[in-house]
Tab-separated table of C-alpha atoms in Angstrom:
chain	number	residue	atom	x	y	z
A	151	MET	CA	-120.839	-143.077	184.846
A	152	ARG	CA	-124.461	-142.418	184.011
A	153	ILE	CA	-123.507	-140.203	181.061
A	154	SER	CA	-121.016	-142.626	179.589
A	155	LYS	CA	-123.544	-145.438	179.871
A	156	ALA	CA	-126.079	-143.338	177.999
A	157	ALA	CA	-123.485	-142.519	175.381
A	158	ALA	CA	-122.653	-146.193	174.996
A	159	ALA	CA	-126.323	-147.046	174.622
A	160	ALA	CA	-126.684	-144.352	171.983
A	161	ALA	CA	-123.651	-145.676	170.146
A	162	VAL	CA	-125.067	-149.191	170.198
A	163	ALA	CA	-128.389	-147.887	168.890
A	164	VAL	CA	-126.651	-146.046	166.040
A	165	LEU	CA	-124.656	-149.144	165.181
A	166	ALA	CA	-127.784	-151.252	165.181
A	167	LEU	CA	-129.553	-148.767	162.935
A	168	THR	CA	-126.707	-148.605	160.432
A	169	ALA	CA	-126.480	-152.382	160.488
A	170	CYS	CA	-130.160	-152.580	159.582
A	171	GLY	CA	-129.666	-150.021	156.821
A	172	GLY	CA	-126.836	-152.070	155.338
A	173	GLY	CA	-128.836	-155.265	155.571
A	174	SER	CA	-131.849	-154.054	153.655
A	175	ASP	CA	-129.708	-153.405	150.566
A	176	SER	CA	-128.852	-157.020	150.040
A	177	ASP	CA	-132.489	-158.078	149.792
A	178	ASP	CA	-132.944	-157.002	146.193
A	179	THR	CA	-129.773	-158.555	144.777
A	180	GLY	CA	-131.293	-161.973	144.062
A	181	ALA	CA	-130.817	-162.051	140.306
A	182	ALA	CA	-132.733	-165.152	139.338
A	183	ALA	CA	-136.174	-166.429	140.175
A	184	VAL	CA	-136.187	-169.757	141.987
A	185	ASN	CA	-137.377	-172.480	139.646
A	186	ASP	CA	-139.687	-174.576	141.823
A	187	ASP	CA	-141.090	-176.914	139.193
A	188	ALA	CA	-137.977	-178.070	137.377
A	189	THR	CA	-137.737	-181.797	136.763
A	190	PHE	CA	-134.542	-183.774	136.358
A	191	GLU	CA	-133.683	-187.289	135.354
A	192	ALA	CA	-133.457	-189.676	138.294
A	193	GLY	CA	-129.988	-190.306	139.702
A	194	THR	CA	-128.426	-187.120	138.405
A	195	THR	CA	-126.655	-184.603	140.613
A	196	MET	CA	-129.410	-182.099	139.843
A	197	GLU	CA	-132.122	-184.418	141.113
A	198	THR	CA	-130.213	-185.208	144.296
A	199	LEU	CA	-129.659	-181.524	145.021
A	200	GLN	CA	-133.251	-180.610	144.164
A	201	LYS	CA	-134.612	-183.288	146.506
A	202	ALA	CA	-132.304	-182.201	149.315
A	203	GLY	CA	-133.337	-178.580	148.790
A	204	LYS	CA	-129.896	-177.416	149.755
A	205	ILE	CA	-126.469	-177.065	148.186
A	206	THR	CA	-122.936	-176.358	149.386
A	207	ILE	CA	-121.012	-173.953	147.188
A	208	GLY	CA	-117.352	-172.980	147.338
A	209	THR	CA	-116.267	-169.432	146.590
A	210	LYS	CA	-113.595	-166.966	147.629
A	211	PHE	CA	-114.209	-164.690	150.588
A	212	ASP	CA	-111.507	-162.154	149.750
A	213	GLN	CA	-112.048	-161.246	146.103
A	214	PRO	CA	-113.741	-157.839	145.796
A	215	GLY	CA	-116.409	-157.794	143.090
A	216	PHE	CA	-116.451	-161.589	142.737
A	217	GLY	CA	-116.620	-163.235	146.124
A	218	LEU	CA	-116.151	-161.051	149.191
A	219	LYS	CA	-117.401	-161.828	152.654
A	220	GLY	CA	-117.866	-158.846	154.873
A	221	LEU	CA	-119.619	-158.703	158.212
A	222	SER	CA	-122.816	-160.218	156.823
A	223	ASP	CA	-123.222	-163.994	156.790
A	224	ALA	CA	-123.151	-164.536	153.046
A	225	PRO	CA	-120.428	-163.546	150.572
A	226	GLU	CA	-121.219	-161.070	147.790
A	227	GLY	CA	-119.975	-160.759	144.230
A	228	PHE	CA	-120.335	-161.886	140.626
A	229	ASP	CA	-119.235	-165.470	141.330
A	230	VAL	CA	-121.739	-165.593	144.163
A	231	GLU	CA	-124.590	-164.330	141.969
A	232	ILE	CA	-123.710	-166.816	139.210
A	233	ALA	CA	-123.745	-169.633	141.771
A	234	LYS	CA	-127.124	-168.395	143.045
A	235	ILE	CA	-128.502	-168.513	139.487
A	236	ILE	CA	-127.353	-172.133	139.165
A	237	ALA	CA	-128.877	-173.020	142.550
A	238	ALA	CA	-132.125	-171.194	141.691
A	239	GLY	CA	-132.495	-173.344	138.579
A	240	LEU	CA	-132.471	-176.377	140.883
A	241	GLY	CA	-135.247	-174.911	142.980
A	242	ILE	CA	-132.912	-173.924	145.810
A	243	ASP	CA	-133.275	-170.401	147.215
A	244	ASP	CA	-130.571	-168.351	148.964
A	245	ASP	CA	-131.405	-169.861	152.364
A	246	GLY	CA	-130.620	-173.333	151.056
A	247	ILE	CA	-127.066	-172.417	150.090
A	248	THR	CA	-124.167	-173.090	152.437
A	249	TRP	CA	-121.098	-171.057	151.465
A	250	VAL	CA	-117.660	-172.563	152.004
A	251	GLU	CA	-114.464	-170.598	151.577
A	252	THR	CA	-112.310	-172.146	148.854
A	253	PRO	CA	-108.991	-170.335	148.470
A	254	SER	CA	-107.033	-171.254	145.344
A	255	ALA	CA	-104.966	-174.043	146.893
A	256	VAL	CA	-107.858	-176.215	148.093
A	257	ARG	CA	-110.414	-175.852	145.292
A	258	GLU	CA	-109.726	-179.166	143.545
A	259	THR	CA	-109.465	-181.045	146.833
A	260	LYS	CA	-112.809	-179.770	148.114
A	261	ILE	CA	-114.518	-180.793	144.864
A	262	GLU	CA	-112.877	-184.243	144.833
A	263	ASP	CA	-113.819	-184.863	148.459
A	264	GLY	CA	-117.432	-183.945	147.746
A	265	GLU	CA	-117.346	-181.222	150.370
A	266	VAL	CA	-118.850	-178.782	147.857
A	267	SER	CA	-121.153	-179.464	144.902
A	268	LEU	CA	-119.606	-176.718	142.825
A	269	VAL	CA	-116.933	-174.042	143.035
A	270	ALA	CA	-117.372	-170.552	141.576
A	271	ALA	CA	-114.236	-168.715	142.630
A	272	THR	CA	-112.467	-166.761	139.824
A	273	TYR	CA	-111.513	-170.253	138.725
A	274	THR	CA	-109.435	-170.117	135.545
A	275	ILE	CA	-110.014	-173.097	133.265
A	276	ASN	CA	-106.695	-174.806	132.456
A	277	ASP	CA	-105.492	-178.225	131.408
A	278	GLU	CA	-103.688	-179.077	134.650
A	279	ARG	CA	-106.859	-178.510	136.635
A	280	LYS	CA	-108.991	-180.364	134.086
A	281	LYS	CA	-107.082	-183.528	135.014
A	282	ARG	CA	-108.742	-183.479	138.440
A	283	ILE	CA	-112.114	-181.786	137.932
A	284	THR	CA	-114.619	-180.833	135.232
A	285	PHE	CA	-115.247	-177.217	134.283
A	286	ALA	CA	-118.633	-175.902	133.198
A	287	GLY	CA	-118.408	-172.647	131.316
A	288	PRO	CA	-116.679	-170.274	130.930
A	289	TYR	CA	-119.131	-167.768	132.321
A	290	TYR	CA	-116.693	-164.856	132.155
A	291	GLU	CA	-113.435	-164.114	130.405
A	292	ALA	CA	-110.950	-162.013	132.326
A	293	GLY	CA	-107.527	-160.988	131.077
A	294	GLN	CA	-104.295	-160.181	132.807
A	295	GLN	CA	-103.091	-156.586	132.829
A	296	ILE	CA	-100.447	-154.408	134.476
A	297	MET	CA	-100.995	-151.692	137.082
A	298	VAL	CA	-98.337	-149.039	137.794
A	299	ARG	CA	-97.995	-145.771	139.715
A	300	SER	CA	-99.730	-142.886	137.942
A	301	ASP	CA	-96.478	-140.923	137.468
A	302	ASP	CA	-94.716	-143.917	135.888
A	303	SER	CA	-94.290	-143.968	132.111
A	304	ALA	CA	-91.456	-146.527	131.921
A	305	ILE	CA	-93.749	-149.547	131.840
A	306	THR	CA	-96.055	-149.870	128.857
A	307	GLY	CA	-96.881	-153.558	128.989
A	308	PRO	CA	-95.535	-156.941	130.046
A	309	ASP	CA	-92.613	-156.717	127.600
A	310	SER	CA	-91.105	-153.804	129.549
A	311	PHE	CA	-89.866	-156.251	132.183
A	312	LYS	CA	-87.652	-158.127	129.721
A	313	GLU	CA	-86.134	-154.865	128.462
A	314	ASN	CA	-85.286	-153.577	131.934
A	315	SER	CA	-84.370	-156.302	134.417
A	316	ALA	CA	-84.314	-153.817	137.318
A	317	LEU	CA	-88.106	-153.540	137.220
A	318	LYS	CA	-90.008	-155.579	139.802
A	319	VAL	CA	-93.551	-156.867	139.540
A	320	CYS	CA	-95.830	-158.119	142.303
A	321	SER	CA	-98.599	-160.715	142.284
A	322	VAL	CA	-100.228	-163.183	144.627
A	323	ALA	CA	-98.235	-166.328	145.427
A	324	GLY	CA	-99.546	-169.367	143.600
A	325	SER	CA	-101.980	-167.464	141.401
A	326	THR	CA	-102.279	-167.989	137.644
A	327	PRO	CA	-101.178	-164.370	136.963
A	328	ALA	CA	-97.978	-164.949	138.969
A	329	ASP	CA	-97.330	-168.038	136.860
A	330	ASN	CA	-98.140	-166.251	133.586
A	331	ILE	CA	-95.954	-163.184	134.139
A	332	GLY	CA	-92.943	-165.518	134.505
A	333	GLU	CA	-92.657	-165.772	130.707
A	334	TYR	CA	-92.263	-162.005	130.406
A	335	LEU	CA	-89.448	-161.641	132.933
A	336	ALA	CA	-85.716	-161.469	132.285
A	337	SER	CA	-84.993	-163.100	135.645
A	338	LYS	CA	-87.054	-164.867	138.278
A	339	SER	CA	-85.986	-162.416	140.972
A	340	GLN	CA	-88.111	-159.718	139.311
A	341	LEU	CA	-91.235	-161.386	140.686
A	342	VAL	CA	-92.349	-160.534	144.212
A	343	THR	CA	-95.236	-162.489	145.722
A	344	PHE	CA	-97.556	-161.937	148.669
A	345	ASP	CA	-100.636	-163.682	149.967
A	346	VAL	CA	-103.060	-160.856	149.067
A	347	TYR	CA	-103.196	-158.073	146.475
A	348	SER	CA	-103.513	-155.342	149.103
A	349	LYS	CA	-99.906	-156.054	150.138
A	350	CYS	CA	-98.836	-155.767	146.484
A	351	ALA	CA	-100.606	-152.403	146.242
A	352	ASP	CA	-98.795	-151.269	149.384
A	353	ALA	CA	-95.447	-152.396	147.958
A	354	LEU	CA	-96.240	-150.477	144.751
A	355	ARG	CA	-97.048	-147.335	146.738
A	356	THR	CA	-93.767	-147.489	148.699
A	357	LYS	CA	-91.823	-148.160	145.458
A	358	GLN	CA	-90.689	-151.609	146.558
A	359	VAL	CA	-92.111	-152.894	143.281
A	360	ASP	CA	-92.783	-151.095	139.990
A	361	ALA	CA	-95.927	-152.890	138.911
A	362	VAL	CA	-98.711	-155.184	140.054
A	363	THR	CA	-100.194	-157.750	137.710
A	364	THR	CA	-103.369	-159.808	137.855
A	365	ASP	CA	-106.752	-160.076	136.146
A	366	ASN	CA	-108.094	-156.720	134.893
A	367	VAL	CA	-111.192	-156.796	137.124
A	368	ILE	CA	-109.169	-157.020	140.327
A	369	LEU	CA	-106.826	-154.246	139.139
A	370	LEU	CA	-109.786	-151.945	138.422
A	371	GLY	CA	-110.890	-152.405	142.021
A	372	LEU	CA	-107.404	-151.506	143.288
A	373	VAL	CA	-107.186	-148.446	140.997
A	374	GLY	CA	-110.599	-147.359	142.243
A	375	ASP	CA	-109.396	-147.489	145.856
A	376	SER	CA	-106.097	-145.685	145.211
A	377	ASP	CA	-107.245	-142.038	144.910
A	378	GLY	CA	-105.512	-141.672	141.568
A	379	ALA	CA	-102.170	-143.080	142.722
A	380	PHE	CA	-102.306	-146.048	140.337
A	381	LYS	CA	-103.249	-146.608	136.708
A	382	VAL	CA	-103.622	-149.618	134.424
A	383	VAL	CA	-101.350	-149.711	131.346
A	384	GLY	CA	-101.287	-151.800	128.178
A	385	ASP	CA	-103.810	-154.294	126.871
A	386	THR	CA	-104.821	-157.570	128.435
A	387	PHE	CA	-102.177	-160.135	127.474
A	388	THR	CA	-103.766	-163.382	128.613
A	389	LYS	CA	-107.184	-164.972	128.480
A	390	GLU	CA	-108.495	-166.165	131.808
A	391	PRO	CA	-111.762	-167.986	131.186
A	392	TYR	CA	-113.506	-168.432	134.524
A	393	GLY	CA	-115.414	-171.712	134.854
A	394	ILE	CA	-117.553	-173.481	137.441
A	395	GLY	CA	-115.643	-176.374	138.960
A	396	ILE	CA	-117.573	-179.632	139.507
A	397	LYS	CA	-116.733	-183.281	140.127
A	398	LYS	CA	-114.775	-184.837	137.294
A	399	GLY	CA	-116.874	-186.544	134.669
A	400	ASP	CA	-120.288	-185.226	135.781
A	401	VAL	CA	-121.303	-184.317	132.218
A	402	ALA	CA	-125.040	-184.051	132.973
A	403	PHE	CA	-124.445	-181.476	135.715
A	404	CYS	CA	-122.041	-179.608	133.456
A	405	ASN	CA	-124.610	-179.466	130.650
A	406	TYR	CA	-127.229	-178.265	133.114
A	407	ILE	CA	-124.939	-175.403	134.247
A	408	VAL	CA	-124.133	-174.412	130.663
A	409	ASP	CA	-127.847	-174.358	129.785
A	410	THR	CA	-128.721	-172.388	132.920
A	411	LEU	CA	-126.056	-169.785	132.122
A	412	LYS	CA	-127.367	-169.499	128.570
A	413	LYS	CA	-130.878	-168.911	129.867
A	414	ALA	CA	-129.587	-166.371	132.372
A	415	SER	CA	-127.850	-164.507	129.582
A	416	GLU	CA	-131.077	-164.438	127.548
A	417	ASP	CA	-133.390	-163.275	130.341
A	418	GLY	CA	-130.978	-160.585	131.576
A	419	SER	CA	-130.184	-162.086	134.975
A	420	TYR	CA	-126.572	-162.652	133.890
A	421	GLU	CA	-126.175	-158.956	133.121
A	422	LYS	CA	-127.967	-158.019	136.331
A	423	ALA	CA	-125.602	-160.224	138.332
A	424	TRP	CA	-122.690	-158.301	136.797
A	425	THR	CA	-123.976	-154.742	137.160
A	426	GLU	CA	-124.861	-155.287	140.816
A	427	THR	CA	-121.428	-156.658	141.732
A	428	ALA	CA	-118.184	-156.351	139.751
A	429	GLY	CA	-119.855	-153.952	137.298
A	430	LYS	CA	-119.996	-151.283	140.013
A	431	VAL	CA	-116.256	-150.669	139.642
A	432	GLU	CA	-115.554	-147.614	137.498
A	433	GLY	CA	-114.359	-148.532	134.004
A	434	ALA	CA	-115.630	-152.112	134.138
A	435	GLN	CA	-117.360	-153.217	130.946
A	436	THR	CA	-120.420	-155.428	131.024
A	437	PRO	CA	-119.432	-158.800	129.565
A	438	THR	CA	-121.392	-161.014	127.231
A	439	LEU	CA	-121.550	-164.694	128.100
A	440	PRO	CA	-118.629	-166.458	126.321
A	441	THR	CA	-119.353	-169.538	124.222
A	442	ALA	CA	-119.237	-172.552	126.499
A	443	ASP	CA	-116.651	-175.307	126.130
A	444	ALA	CA	-117.902	-178.823	125.458
A	445	CYS	CA	-118.618	-180.741	128.667
A	446	ALA	CA	-116.276	-183.661	129.316
B	123	MET	CA	-95.523	-189.299	143.245
B	124	SER	CA	-95.597	-187.947	139.670
B	125	VAL	CA	-96.103	-184.492	141.173
B	126	ILE	CA	-92.547	-184.628	142.518
B	127	THR	CA	-90.851	-186.222	139.526
B	128	ASN	CA	-92.596	-183.881	137.063
B	129	ASN	CA	-91.686	-180.782	139.014
B	130	PHE	CA	-88.364	-181.851	140.440
B	131	ASP	CA	-86.607	-178.763	139.035
B	132	LEU	CA	-88.994	-176.517	140.986
B	133	PHE	CA	-88.377	-178.424	144.206
B	134	PHE	CA	-84.633	-178.447	143.662
B	135	GLN	CA	-84.394	-174.719	142.855
B	136	GLY	CA	-86.557	-174.012	145.884
B	137	PHE	CA	-84.287	-176.211	147.988
B	138	LEU	CA	-81.171	-174.321	146.848
B	139	LYS	CA	-82.782	-170.946	147.502
B	140	THR	CA	-83.949	-172.004	150.972
B	141	LEU	CA	-80.508	-173.479	151.699
B	142	GLY	CA	-78.921	-170.168	150.657
B	143	ILE	CA	-81.203	-168.234	152.997
B	144	CYS	CA	-80.383	-170.675	155.823
B	145	ILE	CA	-76.616	-170.305	155.367
B	146	ILE	CA	-76.701	-166.494	155.180
B	147	CYS	CA	-78.915	-166.321	158.259
B	148	LEU	CA	-76.800	-168.911	160.126
B	149	PHE	CA	-73.640	-166.783	159.924
B	150	GLY	CA	-75.542	-163.530	160.306
B	151	SER	CA	-77.423	-164.547	163.430
B	152	LEU	CA	-74.365	-166.175	165.057
B	153	ALA	CA	-72.345	-162.991	164.499
B	154	LEU	CA	-75.053	-160.591	165.649
B	155	GLY	CA	-76.030	-162.861	168.565
B	156	THR	CA	-72.406	-162.979	169.781
B	157	VAL	CA	-72.149	-159.178	169.665
B	158	ILE	CA	-75.394	-158.759	171.618
B	159	ALA	CA	-74.229	-161.382	174.148
B	160	GLY	CA	-71.037	-159.329	174.529
B	161	PHE	CA	-73.211	-156.273	175.199
B	162	ARG	CA	-75.215	-158.136	177.827
B	163	VAL	CA	-72.183	-159.171	179.918
B	164	SER	CA	-70.271	-155.936	179.314
B	165	PRO	CA	-69.097	-153.886	182.329
B	166	VAL	CA	-70.456	-150.747	180.609
B	167	ALA	CA	-74.005	-150.162	181.870
B	168	PRO	CA	-75.459	-148.454	178.739
B	169	LEU	CA	-74.258	-151.326	176.528
B	170	ARG	CA	-75.847	-153.814	178.944
B	171	GLY	CA	-79.049	-151.765	178.707
B	172	VAL	CA	-79.017	-151.870	174.905
B	173	GLY	CA	-78.423	-155.624	174.941
B	174	THR	CA	-81.214	-156.283	177.444
B	175	LEU	CA	-83.662	-154.054	175.549
B	176	TYR	CA	-82.834	-155.749	172.243
B	177	VAL	CA	-83.304	-159.266	173.575
B	178	ASN	CA	-86.516	-158.516	175.439
B	179	VAL	CA	-88.150	-156.629	172.595
B	180	VAL	CA	-87.139	-158.900	169.719
B	181	ARG	CA	-87.551	-162.195	171.589
B	182	ASN	CA	-91.113	-161.315	172.573
B	183	CYS	CA	-92.201	-160.269	169.085
B	184	PRO	CA	-93.566	-162.944	166.738
B	185	LEU	CA	-91.348	-163.430	163.685
B	186	THR	CA	-94.173	-162.405	161.350
B	187	VAL	CA	-94.453	-159.099	163.212
B	188	VAL	CA	-90.711	-158.484	162.886
B	189	LEU	CA	-90.948	-159.319	159.182
B	190	PHE	CA	-93.951	-157.082	158.713
B	191	LEU	CA	-92.307	-154.129	160.466
B	192	ILE	CA	-89.161	-154.475	158.374
B	193	ALA	CA	-90.679	-155.355	155.001
B	194	PHE	CA	-93.485	-152.780	155.153
B	195	GLY	CA	-92.161	-150.275	157.706
B	196	LEU	CA	-88.729	-149.530	156.244
B	197	PRO	CA	-89.991	-148.700	152.698
B	198	GLU	CA	-92.425	-146.300	154.364
B	199	ILE	CA	-89.460	-144.247	155.621
B	200	GLY	CA	-87.643	-144.478	152.308
B	201	ILE	CA	-85.374	-147.489	152.865
B	202	ASN	CA	-85.775	-149.717	149.817
B	203	GLN	CA	-84.161	-153.131	149.557
B	204	SER	CA	-85.253	-156.328	147.888
B	205	TYR	CA	-87.599	-158.524	149.915
B	206	TYR	CA	-84.841	-161.137	149.963
B	207	VAL	CA	-82.599	-158.704	151.890
B	208	PHE	CA	-85.473	-157.621	154.152
B	209	GLY	CA	-86.411	-161.238	154.793
B	210	CYS	CA	-82.886	-162.361	155.670
B	211	ALA	CA	-82.341	-159.274	157.846
B	212	SER	CA	-85.549	-159.989	159.792
B	213	LEU	CA	-84.635	-163.630	160.319
B	214	ILE	CA	-81.125	-162.652	161.482
B	215	ILE	CA	-82.413	-159.963	163.865
B	216	TYR	CA	-85.006	-162.352	165.289
B	217	THR	CA	-82.700	-165.372	165.681
B	218	ALA	CA	-79.830	-163.302	167.113
B	219	ALA	CA	-81.893	-162.586	170.252
B	220	PHE	CA	-82.191	-166.324	170.929
B	221	VAL	CA	-78.556	-167.030	170.012
B	222	CYS	CA	-77.555	-164.296	172.471
B	223	GLU	CA	-79.498	-165.846	175.328
B	224	ALA	CA	-78.221	-169.370	174.573
B	225	LEU	CA	-74.695	-168.030	174.490
B	226	ARG	CA	-75.185	-166.132	177.746
B	227	SER	CA	-76.184	-169.393	179.414
B	228	GLY	CA	-72.834	-170.735	178.200
B	229	ILE	CA	-71.029	-167.705	179.600
B	230	ASN	CA	-72.786	-168.120	182.946
B	231	ALA	CA	-71.621	-171.722	183.112
B	232	ILE	CA	-67.991	-170.623	183.189
B	233	PRO	CA	-66.659	-170.354	186.770
B	234	ALA	CA	-66.275	-166.717	187.810
B	235	GLY	CA	-62.682	-167.466	188.826
B	236	GLN	CA	-61.647	-167.697	185.174
B	237	ALA	CA	-62.704	-164.153	184.347
B	238	GLU	CA	-61.139	-162.932	187.573
B	239	ALA	CA	-57.869	-164.719	186.808
B	240	ALA	CA	-57.832	-163.259	183.290
B	241	ARG	CA	-58.376	-159.795	184.731
B	242	ALA	CA	-55.624	-160.390	187.268
B	243	ILE	CA	-53.032	-161.074	184.560
B	244	GLY	CA	-53.949	-157.740	182.953
B	245	LEU	CA	-56.283	-158.746	180.068
B	246	THR	CA	-58.740	-156.064	178.978
B	247	PHE	CA	-62.479	-156.857	178.825
B	248	SER	CA	-62.399	-157.548	175.078
B	249	GLN	CA	-59.293	-159.737	175.379
B	250	ASN	CA	-60.908	-161.529	178.298
B	251	LEU	CA	-64.130	-162.087	176.329
B	252	GLY	CA	-62.421	-163.022	173.064
B	253	SER	CA	-59.717	-165.346	174.373
B	254	VAL	CA	-61.043	-166.786	177.633
B	255	ILE	CA	-64.802	-166.525	178.021
B	256	LEU	CA	-66.355	-166.862	174.532
B	257	PRO	CA	-64.334	-169.850	173.282
B	258	GLN	CA	-65.445	-171.822	176.339
B	259	ALA	CA	-68.962	-170.405	176.247
B	260	PHE	CA	-69.420	-171.519	172.627
B	261	ARG	CA	-68.361	-175.049	173.473
B	262	THR	CA	-70.718	-175.251	176.422
B	263	ALA	CA	-73.596	-173.625	174.509
B	264	ILE	CA	-73.544	-175.906	171.453
B	265	PRO	CA	-76.771	-177.800	172.307
B	266	PRO	CA	-78.965	-174.720	173.019
B	267	VAL	CA	-77.472	-172.672	170.150
B	268	GLY	CA	-77.992	-175.700	167.901
B	269	SER	CA	-81.693	-175.863	168.769
B	270	VAL	CA	-82.040	-172.161	168.004
B	271	ILE	CA	-80.326	-172.590	164.630
B	272	ILE	CA	-82.503	-175.558	163.628
B	273	ALA	CA	-85.603	-173.576	164.591
B	274	MET	CA	-84.275	-170.751	162.396
B	275	PHE	CA	-83.904	-173.110	159.407
B	276	LYS	CA	-87.569	-174.002	159.749
B	277	ASN	CA	-88.633	-170.395	160.327
B	278	SER	CA	-87.041	-169.507	156.991
B	279	ALA	CA	-90.171	-170.945	155.340
B	280	ILE	CA	-92.106	-167.845	156.412
B	281	LEU	CA	-90.037	-165.683	154.052
B	282	GLY	CA	-91.856	-167.321	151.156
B	283	ALA	CA	-95.034	-165.596	152.310
B	284	PHE	CA	-93.315	-162.206	152.603
B	285	GLY	CA	-92.358	-161.214	149.101
B	286	VAL	CA	-89.543	-163.738	148.617
B	287	SER	CA	-90.298	-165.996	145.674
B	288	GLY	CA	-88.630	-169.131	144.415
B	289	ASP	CA	-87.975	-170.703	147.805
B	290	LEU	CA	-89.472	-174.043	148.861
B	291	LEU	CA	-92.660	-172.624	150.353
B	292	SER	CA	-93.543	-170.199	147.548
B	293	ASN	CA	-92.921	-172.927	144.951
B	294	ALA	CA	-95.234	-175.226	146.909
B	295	ILE	CA	-97.941	-172.549	146.927
B	296	MET	CA	-97.538	-172.137	143.172
B	297	LEU	CA	-97.859	-175.894	142.543
B	298	THR	CA	-100.927	-176.304	144.722
B	299	SER	CA	-102.861	-173.260	143.574
B	300	SER	CA	-102.095	-172.123	140.062
B	301	ARG	CA	-101.072	-175.568	138.799
B	302	GLY	CA	-103.791	-177.402	140.690
B	303	GLN	CA	-101.634	-180.165	142.175
B	304	ASP	CA	-102.741	-182.225	145.145
B	305	PRO	CA	-101.387	-180.456	148.271
B	306	THR	CA	-100.584	-183.628	150.234
B	307	PRO	CA	-97.649	-184.966	148.160
B	308	VAL	CA	-96.394	-181.416	147.539
B	309	TYR	CA	-96.191	-180.506	151.210
B	310	LEU	CA	-94.841	-183.925	152.167
B	311	SER	CA	-91.979	-183.293	149.734
B	312	ILE	CA	-91.439	-179.806	151.151
B	313	GLY	CA	-91.140	-181.454	154.560
B	314	PHE	CA	-88.650	-183.954	153.123
B	315	PHE	CA	-86.478	-181.184	151.648
B	316	PHE	CA	-86.480	-179.376	154.993
B	317	LEU	CA	-85.355	-182.599	156.648
B	318	LEU	CA	-82.497	-182.679	154.121
B	319	ILE	CA	-81.339	-179.417	155.695
B	320	THR	CA	-82.185	-179.974	159.358
B	321	ILE	CA	-81.131	-183.597	159.895
B	322	PRO	CA	-77.528	-183.132	158.638
B	323	ALA	CA	-77.398	-179.933	160.689
B	324	GLY	CA	-78.489	-181.896	163.761
B	325	LEU	CA	-75.889	-184.616	163.122
B	326	LEU	CA	-73.172	-182.000	162.661
B	327	LEU	CA	-74.164	-180.382	165.946
B	328	MET	CA	-73.991	-183.748	167.735
B	329	TYR	CA	-70.523	-184.309	166.308
B	330	LEU	CA	-69.379	-180.829	167.342
B	331	GLU	CA	-70.795	-181.334	170.796
B	332	ARG	CA	-68.877	-184.601	171.272
B	333	LYS	CA	-65.686	-182.927	170.055
B	334	ALA	CA	-66.015	-179.772	172.084
B	335	VAL	CA	-67.754	-180.713	175.257
B	336	ILE	CA	-66.097	-179.488	178.440
B	337	LEU	CA	-66.828	-181.731	181.394
B	338	ARG	CA	-67.122	-179.828	184.592
């Protein structure tokens, strides 16, 4: 008994030590300096948030490289860093941010209900969504690509699916990539959907499907984890401009975000946000800030 | 409401696909459930053992676990089928355990004298089961079997989260996430389309029960 207790204590100590080691890494990821002396016009969203000194931000908790929540309290990723830059410009530091998980299906609703001030969650700007919310950005432009098994040479791009209707492709149910790939299929039954990409990768490994499709950044992460079992083929065939979702019609807030992103791109904090998160994946190219859409 | 009228084709296709799954699984689970019930009342001990094991294992496993084991386990050992086939197979295997038990309650309701009389006039076990016991058992078991079948219709929604696309649930997920529609009207309509399947099924069961009931 005595020995096993000692062993347990030692194990706990080791765990505690490793936990501390992991924690200290995240201290130096803050990309932007907190702007304490910014002034905003009275009555704007910025002024309200600045006065409150805190902000609620929606992001994804299951998107490696963009918004991923592990055992630590706060999520990590490019979306998260971009949101921190926006908050920092309002004089709000990391402690003042409350993170809320916003999976794809509830993003518009959470913005409309005022539950979050903004959503940064691999949020593709499109016209359907613009009917309900306003997008600031884009801050990044992803593109959809195809991932196959390394020994597969039958699929060269999205058009391969129309030529051979026996080929199956997997994506996440309800995602924009799942919607987009529909145009390239000979029949609807070629599309297989799951709730997460890890299940698609598993189905690809066991040959249940012949390809996985989604935004290039996510695929690079999956290829990186596959020990050479998967590869990405063909060029990107869509443009997925990621924007920050805010309440519909809040033009002043939108302009503020666009300006803040521009500044971040000039002072290097945009690039730093990338290289410390999604940019760590092998083969990922550092983006330049895309030209922002007009705020409406 | 415009969500529904604008995307009616999606809802309708999803409805047809879900209805198809329901019909396949209805016949599949009734057939398999009857066979397992036959096993459970069989005079052959090993068959009884198989039947008991099947019911107790499958009935105590959540449907998602059964689906997971079939959809991800079978490809691992080299059995590759479409997720539609895997999904229907899982739903049939799962529901059959409940159909079997509902049917066995019907069998138990039949006075022992009937089986004894059938044996006395020289019927074999399968003749006894097929001509005397099961026809009466089915009539007695309509209400519990009916509840199991209606639960199965609703369970079919889970297939949409397991690789099957184009059914009611997966179309709803598509509308609410990639097309940014308000979830409330979308899921209310999904509920309505499920009622279109389950309420007529319930009425049909009530009719069958009135027709077939054996008063004891």
